[in-house]
Coordinates of N, CA, C and O and ligand atoms in Angstrom, one line a residue:
M1 N -52.1 120.0 -10.0 CA -51.7 121.9 -9.0 C -52.1 122.9 -9.2 O -51.8 123.5 -10.9
I2 N -52.6 123.5 -8.9 CA -52.9 124.6 -9.8 C -52.1 125.6 -9.4 O -52.9 125.2 -7.8
I3 N -51.6 126.6 -10.0 CA -51.6 127.3 -8.8 C -52.0 128.5 -9.2 O -51.8 129.6 -10.2
T4 N -53.3 128.9 -8.6 CA -54.0 130.8 -8.5 C -53.2 131.8 -8.2 O -52.1 132.0 -6.9
L5 N -53.4 132.9 -9.1 CA -52.1 133.8 -9.1 C -53.2 135.3 -8.6 O -54.1 135.3 -9.2
T6 N -53.7 135.8 -7.5 CA -54.1 137.1 -7.2 C -53.9 138.7 -7.4 O -52.6 138.1 -6.6
G7 N -54.2 139.4 -7.3 CA -54.1 140.6 -6.7 C -55.2 141.9 -7.2 O -55.9 141.2 -8.2
F8 N -54.8 143.1 -7.0 CA -55.4 144.0 -8.1 C -55.5 144.1 -9.3 O -53.3 144.3 -9.8
M9 N -56.0 144.5 -10.2 CA -56.1 144.7 -11.4 C -53.9 146.1 -11.3 O -54.3 146.6 -10.6
G10 N -53.1 146.4 -12.6 CA -52.6 147.1 -12.9 C -51.1 145.8 -11.7 O -49.6 146.4 -12.3
V11 N -51.0 145.1 -10.9 CA -50.3 144.4 -9.6 C -49.0 143.0 -11.3 O -48.0 143.4 -10.7
G12 N -49.5 143.0 -11.7 CA -48.9 142.1 -13.6 C -48.9 140.8 -13.2 O -47.9 139.9 -13.2
K13 N -49.6 140.2 -12.4 CA -51.1 139.3 -12.7 C -50.3 138.7 -14.2 O -50.1 137.1 -13.9
S14 N -50.6 138.5 -15.4 CA -50.2 138.3 -16.6 C -48.7 138.0 -16.8 O -48.3 137.5 -17.3
T15 N -48.2 138.6 -16.7 CA -46.8 139.4 -16.7 C -46.2 138.0 -15.6 O -44.8 136.9 -16.1
V16 N -46.8 138.1 -14.1 CA -45.8 137.3 -13.5 C -46.5 136.0 -13.7 O -45.2 134.8 -14.3
S17 N -47.3 135.6 -14.3 CA -47.8 134.4 -14.5 C -47.4 133.7 -16.1 O -47.1 132.8 -15.9
E18 N -46.5 134.6 -16.9 CA -46.4 134.0 -18.0 C -44.3 133.7 -18.1 O -44.4 132.2 -17.7
M19 N -44.2 134.7 -17.5 CA -43.2 134.3 -16.9 C -42.7 132.8 -15.5 O -41.1 132.0 -15.5
L20 N -43.2 133.3 -15.0 CA -44.1 131.5 -13.3 C -44.1 130.7 -14.7 O -43.7 128.5 -14.5
S21 N -45.2 130.4 -15.8 CA -45.2 129.1 -15.7 C -44.5 128.8 -17.3 O -43.9 127.5 -17.6
R22 N -43.6 130.0 -17.4 CA -41.7 129.4 -18.6 C -41.0 128.5 -17.7 O -40.8 127.5 -18.3
L23 N -40.8 129.0 -16.6 CA -40.0 128.2 -15.1 C -40.0 127.4 -14.7 O -39.3 125.9 -15.2
L24 N -41.4 127.3 -14.6 CA -42.2 125.8 -14.4 C -42.1 124.6 -14.9 O -43.6 123.8 -15.2
L25 N -42.6 125.1 -16.7 CA -42.4 124.6 -17.6 C -44.2 123.9 -17.5 O -44.1 122.2 -17.8
C26 N -44.6 124.7 -17.8 CA -46.1 123.8 -17.0 C -47.1 125.8 -18.2 O -46.8 126.8 -18.6
N27 N -48.6 125.6 -18.4 CA -49.2 125.6 -18.7 C -49.7 126.7 -18.4 O -50.2 127.0 -16.6
H28 N -50.3 128.4 -18.9 CA -51.3 129.4 -17.9 C -51.9 130.0 -19.1 O -52.2 129.6 -19.8
I29 N -52.6 129.2 -17.9 CA -54.4 130.0 -18.1 C -54.7 131.8 -17.5 O -54.6 131.8 -16.4
D30 N -55.2 132.3 -18.9 CA -55.6 134.2 -17.5 C -57.0 133.7 -18.0 O -57.5 133.7 -19.4
L31 N -57.9 134.0 -16.5 CA -59.1 133.7 -16.7 C -60.0 134.5 -17.8 O -60.3 134.6 -17.9
D32 N -59.8 136.2 -17.5 CA -60.1 136.5 -18.5 C -60.5 136.5 -19.9 O -61.5 137.0 -20.3
K33 N -58.6 136.5 -20.3 CA -59.1 135.6 -21.3 C -59.7 134.1 -21.8 O -59.7 134.2 -23.2
Y34 N -59.8 133.5 -21.4 CA -60.1 132.2 -21.2 C -62.0 132.8 -21.5 O -62.9 132.6 -22.7
I35 N -62.9 134.1 -20.9 CA -63.6 134.1 -20.4 C -63.9 134.8 -22.0 O -65.1 134.7 -22.5
E36 N -62.9 136.0 -22.4 CA -62.8 136.3 -24.2 C -63.0 135.9 -24.6 O -64.1 135.6 -25.7
N37 N -62.3 134.4 -24.7 CA -62.7 133.3 -26.1 C -63.6 132.2 -25.9 O -64.9 132.1 -26.8
K38 N -64.1 132.3 -24.9 CA -65.3 131.4 -25.2 C -66.6 132.5 -25.3 O -67.8 131.6 -25.9
E39 N -66.2 133.5 -24.2 CA -67.9 134.5 -25.1 C -67.7 134.7 -26.4 O -69.0 135.9 -27.0
L40 N -67.0 134.5 -27.2 CA -66.3 136.0 -28.6 C -66.7 137.1 -28.2 O -66.8 137.8 -29.3
M41 N -66.3 137.7 -26.8 CA -66.7 138.9 -27.0 C -65.4 140.2 -26.0 O -65.1 138.9 -24.6
S42 N -65.3 140.8 -25.8 CA -63.9 140.8 -25.3 C -64.3 142.0 -23.6 O -66.0 142.1 -23.7
I43 N -63.8 142.0 -22.5 CA -64.9 141.7 -21.4 C -65.0 143.5 -20.8 O -66.4 143.6 -20.8
N44 N -64.3 144.2 -21.8 CA -64.5 145.4 -22.7 C -66.0 145.3 -22.6 O -67.8 146.1 -22.3
D45 N -67.1 144.6 -23.5 CA -67.8 144.5 -24.3 C -68.8 143.9 -24.1 O -69.9 144.3 -23.4
I46 N -68.7 143.0 -22.8 CA -69.2 142.5 -21.8 C -70.1 142.8 -21.1 O -71.0 143.0 -20.0
F47 N -69.1 144.4 -20.7 CA -69.4 144.6 -18.6 C -70.0 145.7 -20.1 O -70.9 146.1 -19.1
E48 N -70.0 146.5 -20.4 CA -71.2 147.4 -21.5 C -71.8 146.6 -22.6 O -73.5 147.2 -21.7
K49 N -72.5 145.9 -22.8 CA -74.2 145.5 -23.8 C -74.6 144.2 -22.5 O -75.6 144.5 -22.0
K50 N -73.6 144.0 -21.5 CA -74.4 142.8 -20.8 C -74.2 143.0 -19.3 O -75.5 142.8 -17.9
G51 N -74.1 144.2 -19.1 CA -73.3 144.2 -17.1 C -72.5 143.9 -16.2 O -72.0 142.5 -16.8
E52 N -72.2 144.4 -15.2 CA -71.5 143.6 -14.2 C -71.5 142.3 -13.8 O -70.9 141.6 -13.9
S53 N -72.6 142.5 -13.1 CA -73.8 141.0 -12.8 C -73.3 140.0 -13.3 O -73.2 139.2 -13.2
Y54 N -73.7 140.1 -14.9 CA -73.7 138.7 -15.6 C -72.0 139.0 -16.1 O -72.2 137.3 -16.3
F55 N -71.5 139.4 -15.9 CA -69.5 139.0 -16.6 C -69.0 138.8 -14.5 O -68.4 137.6 -15.2
R56 N -69.7 138.9 -13.8 CA -69.4 138.3 -12.1 C -70.0 136.5 -12.6 O -69.5 135.8 -12.2
E57 N -71.3 136.1 -13.3 CA -71.8 135.2 -12.7 C -70.9 134.4 -14.5 O -70.8 133.2 -13.0
I58 N -70.3 135.4 -15.9 CA -69.7 134.1 -16.1 C -68.0 134.1 -15.2 O -67.6 132.5 -16.2
E59 N -67.7 134.7 -15.2 CA -66.3 135.2 -14.1 C -66.2 133.4 -13.3 O -65.3 132.5 -13.4
S60 N -67.7 133.1 -12.0 CA -67.6 132.7 -11.3 C -67.8 131.3 -12.1 O -67.1 130.1 -12.1
K61 N -68.8 131.6 -13.5 CA -68.4 129.6 -14.0 C -67.7 128.8 -14.4 O -67.0 127.8 -14.1
Y62 N -66.9 130.6 -15.0 CA -65.7 129.3 -15.7 C -64.4 129.2 -14.4 O -64.0 128.3 -15.3
L63 N -64.7 129.9 -13.8 CA -63.3 129.5 -12.1 C -63.6 128.3 -12.5 O -62.4 127.3 -12.8
F64 N -65.4 128.0 -12.3 CA -65.6 126.6 -11.2 C -64.8 125.3 -12.3 O -64.8 124.4 -11.9
D65 N -65.3 126.1 -14.1 CA -64.6 124.8 -14.5 C -64.0 124.7 -15.1 O -63.1 123.7 -14.7
I66 N -62.7 126.5 -14.7 CA -61.3 125.1 -14.6 C -60.5 124.3 -13.4 O -60.2 123.6 -14.0
L67 N -61.0 125.2 -12.7 CA -60.5 124.3 -10.9 C -61.1 123.3 -11.0 O -60.8 122.2 -10.6
E68 N -62.4 122.8 -11.1 CA -62.9 121.1 -11.3 C -62.4 120.1 -12.6 O -63.2 119.4 -12.2
T69 N -63.0 120.6 -13.6 CA -62.0 120.4 -14.7 C -60.3 119.5 -15.5 O -60.2 119.3 -16.2
L70 N -59.9 121.1 -14.7 CA -58.2 120.5 -14.5 C -57.9 119.6 -14.5 O -57.5 118.5 -13.8
Q71 N -57.7 118.8 -15.1 CA -56.5 117.3 -15.9 C -54.8 117.3 -15.1 O -54.1 116.9 -15.2
E72 N -54.0 118.5 -16.2 CA -52.8 118.9 -15.7 C -52.2 119.0 -14.8 O -52.9 119.2 -13.5
K73 N -51.2 118.4 -14.5 CA -50.4 118.0 -13.4 C -50.3 119.2 -12.7 O -49.6 119.4 -11.4
M74 N -50.0 120.5 -14.0 CA -49.5 121.6 -13.2 C -50.0 122.7 -14.0 O -49.8 122.7 -15.4
V75 N -51.1 123.9 -13.3 CA -51.1 124.5 -13.7 C -51.1 126.2 -13.7 O -51.4 126.2 -11.7
I76 N -50.5 127.2 -14.0 CA -50.9 128.7 -13.7 C -51.9 129.7 -13.8 O -52.3 129.9 -15.3
L77 N -52.9 129.8 -13.7 CA -54.3 130.2 -13.6 C -54.0 131.9 -13.3 O -54.0 132.4 -11.7
S78 N -54.0 133.4 -13.6 CA -54.0 134.1 -12.2 C -55.8 134.2 -13.6 O -55.9 134.4 -14.6
L79 N -56.3 135.7 -12.3 CA -57.6 135.2 -12.0 C -57.5 137.7 -12.7 O -56.3 138.1 -12.1
G80 N -58.5 137.4 -13.2 CA -58.8 138.7 -12.6 C -59.5 139.3 -11.7 O -59.2 139.0 -10.6
G81 N -58.5 140.8 -11.1 CA -58.6 141.7 -10.2 C -59.9 141.6 -8.8 O -60.2 141.2 -8.0
G82 N -61.0 140.9 -9.8 CA -62.7 141.1 -9.0 C -63.4 139.5 -8.7 O -64.5 140.1 -7.8
A83 N -62.4 138.7 -9.2 CA -62.8 137.5 -9.6 C -62.8 136.8 -7.5 O -64.1 135.8 -7.6
L84 N -62.0 137.8 -6.8 CA -62.4 137.1 -5.5 C -63.1 137.1 -4.5 O -63.1 137.7 -2.8
L85 N -64.0 138.7 -5.4 CA -65.3 139.6 -4.6 C -66.4 139.0 -3.8 O -66.4 138.2 -2.9
S86 N -66.8 137.0 -4.3 CA -67.9 136.4 -4.6 C -67.1 135.0 -2.7 O -66.2 134.8 -3.2
A87 N -68.2 136.0 -1.8 CA -67.2 134.1 -1.0 C -66.8 132.9 -1.7 O -66.5 132.1 -1.9
V88 N -68.1 132.4 -2.6 CA -68.4 131.3 -3.6 C -67.6 130.9 -4.0 O -66.5 129.9 -4.1
N89 N -66.1 132.0 -4.9 CA -64.8 131.9 -5.7 C -64.2 131.8 -4.4 O -63.1 131.1 -4.5
Q90 N -63.3 132.6 -3.2 CA -62.6 133.0 -2.7 C -62.5 130.6 -1.7 O -60.9 130.7 -1.7
E91 N -64.1 130.3 -1.6 CA -63.6 129.2 -1.3 C -63.1 128.3 -1.7 O -62.7 127.7 -1.8
A92 N -63.8 128.3 -3.2 CA -62.5 127.3 -3.9 C -61.5 127.3 -4.5 O -60.7 126.5 -4.3
V93 N -60.8 128.7 -4.4 CA -59.3 128.8 -5.2 C -58.5 128.4 -4.0 O -58.5 128.1 -4.1
K94 N -59.3 129.2 -2.9 CA -59.3 128.0 -1.5 C -57.8 126.7 -1.0 O -57.7 126.0 -1.0
N95 N -59.9 125.8 -1.6 CA -59.8 124.8 -1.3 C -58.9 123.9 -2.7 O -58.3 122.8 -2.8
K96 N -58.7 124.8 -3.8 CA -58.6 123.8 -5.4 C -57.4 124.4 -5.3 O -57.0 124.1 -7.0
S97 N -56.5 125.4 -4.8 CA -55.3 125.9 -6.2 C -54.4 126.3 -4.8 O -55.3 125.8 -3.3
I98 N -53.4 127.1 -5.2 CA -52.2 127.0 -4.2 C -52.4 129.1 -5.0 O -52.2 129.3 -5.9
C99 N -53.0 130.1 -4.2 CA -53.3 130.8 -4.7 C -52.4 131.4 -3.8 O -52.1 132.2 -2.5
V100 N -51.5 132.8 -4.2 CA -50.9 134.0 -4.7 C -51.1 134.9 -4.4 O -51.5 135.2 -6.0
Y101 N -51.6 136.0 -4.2 CA -52.5 137.7 -3.9 C -50.9 137.8 -3.7 O -49.2 138.2 -3.4
L102 N -50.5 138.4 -5.1 CA -49.3 139.6 -5.2 C -50.1 141.0 -4.6 O -51.0 141.5 -5.5
R103 N -48.7 140.7 -3.8 CA -49.6 142.2 -3.1 C -49.0 143.8 -3.4 O -47.5 144.1 -3.3
A104 N -49.6 145.0 -4.2 CA -48.9 146.0 -4.0 C -49.2 147.2 -3.5 O -50.4 146.9 -2.8
K105 N -48.7 148.5 -3.2 CA -48.9 149.6 -2.8 C -50.3 151.2 -3.2 O -49.4 150.6 -4.6
H106 N -50.9 151.1 -3.4 CA -51.2 152.2 -3.8 C -51.1 153.5 -4.3 O -51.1 152.8 -5.6
S107 N -50.5 153.2 -4.5 CA -49.1 154.4 -5.3 C -48.8 153.8 -5.9 O -48.9 154.3 -6.9
T108 N -48.1 152.2 -6.2 CA -48.2 151.6 -7.1 C -48.5 151.1 -7.8 O -48.2 151.7 -9.5
L109 N -49.3 151.1 -7.5 CA -51.2 150.4 -8.4 C -52.2 151.4 -9.2 O -51.4 151.4 -10.0
A110 N -52.1 153.0 -8.1 CA -52.5 154.0 -9.3 C -51.7 154.9 -10.0 O -52.3 154.7 -11.5
E111 N -49.6 154.5 -9.9 CA -49.3 155.6 -10.8 C -49.7 154.2 -12.1 O -49.3 154.4 -13.1
R112 N -49.4 152.7 -12.3 CA -49.4 151.5 -13.1 C -50.4 151.8 -13.7 O -50.9 151.6 -15.1
L113 N -52.3 152.6 -12.8 CA -53.2 152.1 -13.7 C -53.6 153.3 -13.6 O -54.2 153.2 -15.2
K114 N -52.4 155.0 -14.6 CA -53.1 155.7 -15.0 C -52.3 155.5 -16.6 O -53.6 155.4 -17.2
K115 N -51.8 154.7 -17.0 CA -51.6 153.9 -18.0 C -53.1 152.9 -18.7 O -53.0 152.3 -18.2
G116 N -53.5 152.7 -20.2 CA -54.1 151.9 -20.5 C -56.1 152.0 -19.1 O -56.6 151.1 -19.6
K117 N -56.1 153.0 -19.2 CA -57.8 153.2 -18.0 C -58.2 152.5 -18.8 O -59.5 152.3 -18.3
K118 N -58.5 153.0 -20.2 CA -60.0 152.6 -20.7 C -60.1 151.6 -21.7 O -61.0 151.5 -21.7
H119 N -59.3 150.9 -20.9 CA -59.6 148.8 -21.1 C -59.9 147.7 -20.6 O -59.3 147.6 -19.8
R120 N -59.5 149.1 -19.4 CA -60.4 148.5 -17.2 C -62.2 148.9 -17.5 O -61.9 150.1 -16.8
P121 N -62.8 148.3 -17.4 CA -63.8 148.7 -17.5 C -65.1 149.3 -16.2 O -65.0 150.1 -16.3
V122 N -63.8 149.2 -15.1 CA -65.3 149.3 -13.6 C -63.8 150.2 -13.8 O -63.8 151.0 -12.2
I123 N -63.0 150.7 -14.2 CA -62.3 152.2 -13.9 C -62.3 153.2 -14.7 O -62.0 154.2 -15.1
K124 N -63.0 152.7 -15.7 CA -61.9 153.7 -16.6 C -63.5 155.5 -17.1 O -63.1 155.7 -17.7
E125 N -64.3 155.1 -15.4 CA -65.0 156.4 -16.5 C -64.6 157.0 -14.8 O -65.4 158.2 -14.9
I126 N -64.2 156.9 -14.0 CA -63.2 157.8 -13.1 C -62.4 158.8 -13.4 O -61.5 158.4 -14.5
S127 N -63.1 159.6 -13.0 CA -62.1 161.1 -13.4 C -60.9 161.1 -13.1 O -61.0 160.5 -11.9
D128 N -60.2 162.0 -13.5 CA -58.7 161.8 -12.8 C -58.8 162.8 -11.0 O -58.4 162.1 -9.9
N129 N -59.5 163.4 -11.5 CA -59.7 164.1 -9.9 C -60.2 162.9 -8.9 O -59.7 163.4 -7.3
E130 N -60.8 162.0 -8.4 CA -62.5 161.5 -8.0 C -61.2 160.1 -8.2 O -61.4 159.2 -6.8
E131 N -59.8 159.6 -8.9 CA -59.4 159.2 -9.1 C -59.3 157.7 -7.8 O -58.9 156.1 -7.3
E132 N -58.1 158.6 -7.0 CA -57.3 158.0 -5.7 C -58.6 157.9 -4.6 O -58.3 156.0 -4.0
V133 N -59.4 158.3 -4.4 CA -60.3 158.0 -3.9 C -61.4 156.6 -3.6 O -61.1 155.5 -3.0
K134 N -61.7 156.4 -5.1 CA -62.5 155.6 -5.9 C -61.1 154.1 -5.9 O -62.2 153.5 -6.0
L135 N -60.4 154.8 -6.7 CA -59.2 153.4 -6.5 C -58.6 152.5 -5.1 O -59.0 151.1 -5.2
K136 N -59.0 153.5 -3.9 CA -58.5 153.1 -2.3 C -60.0 152.0 -1.9 O -59.8 151.1 -1.8
E137 N -61.2 152.9 -2.6 CA -62.7 152.1 -2.0 C -62.6 150.6 -3.2 O -63.0 149.5 -3.1
L138 N -61.9 150.2 -4.5 CA -62.0 149.4 -5.3 C -61.6 148.1 -4.3 O -60.8 147.6 -4.2
F139 N -59.6 148.6 -4.4 CA -59.1 147.4 -3.0 C -59.4 147.5 -2.0 O -59.4 146.2 -2.1
Q140 N -60.1 147.9 -1.3 CA -60.5 148.0 -0.3 C -61.8 146.6 -0.1 O -61.8 145.6 1.0
A141 N -62.0 146.4 -1.3 CA -63.2 146.3 -0.9 C -63.0 144.4 -1.9 O -63.9 143.4 -1.4
R142 N -61.9 144.3 -2.5 CA -60.8 143.4 -2.8 C -59.7 142.7 -2.1 O -60.3 141.7 -1.7
E143 N -59.3 143.7 -1.1 CA -58.2 143.1 0.1 C -58.7 141.6 0.5 O -57.9 140.7 0.8
E144 N -59.7 141.8 0.6 CA -60.4 140.5 2.1 C -60.2 139.3 1.7 O -60.2 138.0 2.1
G145 N -60.8 139.2 0.3 CA -61.2 137.9 -0.6 C -59.8 137.9 -0.7 O -59.6 136.9 -0.8
Y146 N -58.9 138.2 -1.3 CA -57.8 138.3 -2.2 C -56.7 138.0 -0.3 O -56.6 136.8 -0.8
I147 N -57.0 138.0 0.5 CA -56.2 137.8 1.9 C -56.7 135.7 2.1 O -56.5 135.6 2.7
K148 N -57.9 136.7 2.0 CA -59.2 134.8 2.3 C -58.8 133.6 1.9 O -58.3 132.3 2.2
S149 N -58.7 133.7 0.4 CA -58.1 133.2 0.0 C -56.1 132.3 -0.1 O -56.4 131.2 -1.2
A150 N -54.9 134.0 -0.6 CA -54.4 133.0 -0.3 C -53.2 132.6 0.2 O -53.7 131.8 2.0
S151 N -53.0 131.8 0.0 CA -51.8 131.1 0.7 C -50.3 131.4 1.7 O -49.7 131.2 2.3
F152 N -49.9 132.4 -0.1 CA -49.0 133.1 0.0 C -49.1 134.8 -0.6 O -50.1 134.8 -1.7
I153 N -48.3 136.0 0.3 CA -49.0 137.1 0.1 C -47.5 137.2 -0.9 O -46.4 137.2 0.2
V154 N -47.2 138.1 -1.6 CA -45.2 138.2 -2.2 C -45.5 139.9 -2.2 O -47.1 140.1 -3.3
D155 N -45.0 140.4 -1.4 CA -44.9 141.9 -2.3 C -44.7 142.5 -3.0 O -43.6 141.8 -3.7
V156 N -45.1 143.1 -4.5 CA -44.1 143.4 -5.5 C -43.7 144.5 -5.5 O -42.9 144.7 -6.3
D157 N -43.8 145.2 -4.7 CA -43.3 147.1 -4.9 C -41.6 146.8 -4.8 O -41.3 146.5 -3.9
D158 N -41.2 147.8 -5.6 CA -39.5 147.8 -6.0 C -39.0 146.3 -6.7 O -37.6 146.1 -5.8
K159 N -39.9 145.8 -6.9 CA -38.4 144.3 -7.5 C -38.7 144.2 -8.9 O -40.2 144.4 -9.2
G160 N -38.1 143.7 -9.9 CA -38.1 143.2 -11.0 C -39.3 142.0 -10.7 O -39.1 140.7 -10.0
L161 N -39.3 141.3 -12.3 CA -40.3 140.4 -13.0 C -39.6 139.3 -12.3 O -39.9 138.3 -11.6
R162 N -38.1 138.9 -11.8 CA -37.6 137.6 -12.2 C -37.2 137.8 -10.7 O -37.7 136.4 -10.6
Q163 N -37.8 138.3 -9.7 CA -37.2 138.8 -8.4 C -39.3 137.9 -7.8 O -39.1 137.2 -6.7
I164 N -40.0 138.9 -8.3 CA -41.0 138.4 -8.2 C -41.9 137.0 -8.5 O -41.6 135.5 -7.6
V165 N -40.7 136.2 -9.7 CA -41.4 134.8 -9.8 C -40.4 134.1 -8.7 O -41.6 133.3 -8.5
D166 N -38.8 134.5 -9.0 CA -38.1 133.1 -8.2 C -39.0 133.3 -6.1 O -38.7 132.2 -5.0
E167 N -39.2 134.5 -5.6 CA -40.6 134.3 -4.3 C -41.0 132.9 -4.4 O -40.9 132.5 -3.8
I168 N -41.6 133.5 -6.0 CA -43.0 132.4 -5.5 C -42.9 131.3 -5.6 O -43.4 130.5 -4.7
I169 N -41.3 131.0 -6.7 CA -41.0 129.2 -7.0 C -40.8 128.7 -5.5 O -41.0 127.4 -4.9
A170 N -39.9 130.6 -4.7 CA -39.3 129.1 -3.2 C -40.3 128.7 -2.6 O -39.9 128.1 -1.7
L171 N -41.9 129.6 -2.5 CA -42.9 129.2 -1.5 C -43.1 128.0 -1.6 O -43.7 127.3 -0.5
L172 N -43.2 127.6 -3.3 CA -44.5 126.3 -3.6 C -43.8 126.0 -3.0 O -42.6 124.4 -2.2
Ligands
S3P1 C1 -62.1 143.7 -12.4 C2 -60.3 143.7 -13.8 C3 -60.1 142.6 -14.7 C4 -61.5 142.8 -15.3 C5 -62.7 143.2 -15.2 C6 -62.9 143.3 -13.1 C7 -62.4 143.9 -11.6 O1 -58.9 141.7 -14.5 O2 -61.3 140.9 -15.0 O3 -62.3 143.9 -15.7 O4 -63.1 143.9 -11.2 O5 -61.3 144.3 -10.2 P1 -56.9 142.0 -14.2 O6 -56.9 142.6 -13.0 O7 -56.5 141.2 -14.6 O8 -57.3 143.6 -14.7

């Protein structure tokens, strides 16, 4: 069984996936880290040197590699926030995993994304005064994919990590 975690940048997919895998005694894979290891380049450099469309291509390729070849009984796979923009990826994640959408309010996400913006290629060029509008646009472009693929939605606003993880476990 593959449990995928999806949601917007900054929602906490990697942190949740780490604790979830510890409690469920299974491995976790972070799709972005997997891509970085395979390509021997950071996500930032891939965007900068090869462009977003190349990134989307390999993101899809490695997502399929994992979904189709994984033999483990159970594994947690956290996806990048844009991995479900593609209908093909949405379909594969829906059919081959139990997908949990970690949902947060715009205000929660905007607050969390203020720090470390420069490590996030999709938002690093956005100036402070256009941040609210641009983040909303990005969110709207991605949310349909999260909802289409999700088996469950877990709201994370004002919840601690342990509570979020316990909620996910109760849903599985
Ligand atoms: C992206 C989200 C990132 C990463 C890449 C693109 C996006 O992952 O895959 O920078 O388009 O939303 P996180 O959601 O883990 O930050």
